[in-house]
XYZ file of C-alpha atoms in Angstrom:
179
model
C -22.559 -2.239 -3.911
C -21.469 -1.723 -0.211
C -18.046 -2.793 -0.800
C -17.605 -0.566 -4.294
C -19.151 2.507 -2.531
C -17.403 2.288 0.873
C -14.756 4.841 2.206
C -12.298 1.908 2.579
C -10.855 -0.151 -0.107
C -11.708 -4.003 0.374
C -9.373 -6.748 -0.760
C -8.770 -10.427 -0.959
C -5.222 -11.649 -1.470
C -4.869 -15.323 -2.193
C -1.690 -16.679 -0.779
C -1.287 -19.536 -3.173
C -1.314 -17.446 -6.320
C 0.205 -14.373 -4.556
C -2.295 -12.323 -6.242
C -5.413 -10.296 -5.427
C -8.774 -12.164 -5.979
C -10.606 -9.041 -5.248
C -9.572 -5.497 -4.902
C -12.613 -2.837 -4.841
C -12.772 0.077 -6.998
C -12.109 2.354 -3.945
C -8.703 1.533 -4.341
C -8.464 3.806 -7.295
C -9.766 6.840 -5.353
C -7.061 6.321 -2.621
C -3.917 5.258 -4.829
C -4.705 6.145 -8.502
C -4.143 2.470 -9.429
C -6.932 0.626 -10.849
C -7.807 -2.702 -9.393
C -6.672 -4.347 -12.695
C -3.210 -2.674 -12.394
C -2.861 -3.572 -8.887
C -3.857 -7.219 -9.695
C -1.040 -7.549 -12.404
C 1.628 -6.377 -9.931
C 4.057 -9.005 -8.555
C 4.119 -9.150 -4.788
C 7.763 -7.546 -4.907
C 6.592 -4.493 -6.872
C 3.536 -4.046 -4.438
C 6.112 -4.114 -1.539
C 8.238 -1.752 -3.383
C 5.314 0.946 -3.287
C 5.627 0.858 0.694
C 7.758 3.636 2.172
C 11.270 2.009 2.835
C 11.037 3.298 6.621
C 7.740 1.030 7.148
C 8.630 -1.708 5.049
C 10.132 -4.154 7.687
C 7.131 -3.623 9.966
C 4.923 -4.655 7.273
C 7.029 -7.729 6.097
C 7.138 -8.853 9.918
C 3.420 -8.444 10.326
C 2.704 -10.519 7.121
C 5.094 -13.168 8.197
C 3.499 -13.365 11.627
C 0.128 -13.606 9.856
C 0.924 -16.404 7.694
C 2.662 -18.386 10.631
C 0.861 -21.182 12.318
C 0.586 -19.255 15.622
C -1.194 -16.262 13.923
C -3.712 -14.106 15.670
C -6.852 -13.455 13.825
C -6.759 -9.701 13.065
C -3.990 -7.322 12.347
C -3.797 -3.699 11.478
C -0.849 -1.780 9.964
C -0.164 1.855 9.433
C 2.105 2.554 6.465
C 3.049 5.089 3.773
C 2.140 3.891 0.204
C 3.559 5.375 -3.057
C 0.427 6.304 -5.205
C 0.446 6.418 -8.959
C 1.094 10.194 -8.861
C 4.407 9.523 -6.961
C 3.026 10.836 -3.581
C 3.019 8.870 -0.471
C -0.328 8.516 1.382
C -0.861 6.941 4.878
C -2.877 3.812 4.929
C -4.496 2.058 7.455
C -4.624 -1.701 6.376
C -7.070 -3.810 8.641
C -6.891 -7.622 7.653
C -7.584 -11.031 8.814
C -6.433 -14.294 7.647
C -8.721 -16.954 5.973
C -7.963 -20.655 6.365
C -8.696 -23.413 3.973
C -10.411 -26.538 4.566
C -7.316 -28.302 5.756
C -6.880 -25.411 8.517
C -3.916 -23.809 6.384
C -3.731 -20.041 6.148
C -5.061 -19.342 2.561
C -5.891 -15.699 2.051
C -5.722 -12.193 3.627
C -8.946 -10.312 3.660
C -9.301 -6.811 4.642
C -9.691 -3.186 4.078
C -7.650 -0.057 3.346
C -8.324 3.263 4.720
C -6.632 6.607 3.616
C -5.488 8.128 6.939
C -3.126 10.771 5.380
C -5.416 13.738 6.773
C -5.230 12.358 10.263
C -1.617 11.794 10.284
C -0.863 15.298 8.931
C -3.119 16.694 11.668
C -1.397 14.750 14.483
C 1.920 15.994 13.092
C 0.703 19.612 13.293
C -0.475 19.051 16.831
C 2.733 17.386 17.841
C 4.665 20.471 16.468
C 2.322 22.895 18.170
C 2.751 21.271 21.404
C 6.445 21.376 21.214
C 6.339 25.004 20.395
C 4.215 25.577 23.332
C 6.366 23.590 25.788
C 9.497 25.477 24.509
C 7.623 28.938 25.253
C 6.361 27.662 28.455
C 9.541 26.503 29.843
C 11.748 29.281 28.330
C 9.389 32.121 29.480
C 11.046 34.607 31.636
C 7.911 34.840 33.868
C 6.569 32.516 36.264
C 4.054 30.260 34.478
C 1.352 27.967 35.939
C -1.065 25.593 34.280
C -3.932 25.215 36.815
C -7.047 23.007 36.922
C -9.907 25.287 37.028
C -12.107 22.892 38.906
C -9.792 21.976 41.812
C -7.271 24.819 41.786
C -4.347 22.357 41.633
C -1.299 23.269 39.579
C -0.817 20.912 36.543
C 2.347 22.318 35.293
C 4.941 25.106 35.983
C 7.959 26.420 34.328
C 11.715 26.745 35.951
C 10.982 30.534 36.634
C 7.834 29.597 39.015
C 10.195 26.896 40.898
C 12.904 29.557 41.391
C 10.532 32.375 42.365
C 8.759 30.309 45.016
C 11.684 28.458 46.028
C 10.206 25.040 45.485
C 11.251 22.087 43.213
C 9.076 21.589 40.240
C 7.604 18.152 41.778
C 6.884 20.198 44.978
C 5.060 22.867 42.912
C 3.007 20.289 41.148
C 1.421 19.003 44.507
C 0.209 22.414 45.565
C -3.019 24.484 44.724
C -2.154 28.083 43.815
C -3.654 29.130 47.039
C -1.077 26.912 48.913
C 1.680 28.524 46.884
C 0.901 32.066 47.731
């Protein structure tokens, strides 16, 4: 019940048969594919659902995981093409299970949909880039001040020109010292 009602999809992939032994129903909510559909797909087809820009990283991590010198836990972030044709960002966290002979036998892990986090991160990066552009190209002297210490955390080119200091020198001052 816990696995089947979780936010994350859980799975176990047998390396000998190269197929899923278990894939929780949560995967359907994430990808649109039923566990039965995913279980029936050959490995190459599943890999073909990974975004081409992310595929080499996924293959490298899998190869490392099945090697004799593998660490115990892995995590990957990659885009996965869902049944509706849209890509969703997934966080895949897995460990390797060994058989009685000590050989790597299966992947056991969970998959989280992190698409909203990635969209939010990208929007924040774009917003920061716009802020930086406005800050740097502003026609007035602009400062970012630490309100607790009064130290200048950032300044633009106009501020340096106005006060006759390099940007590095400005960043060593408080606003009081600069006036």
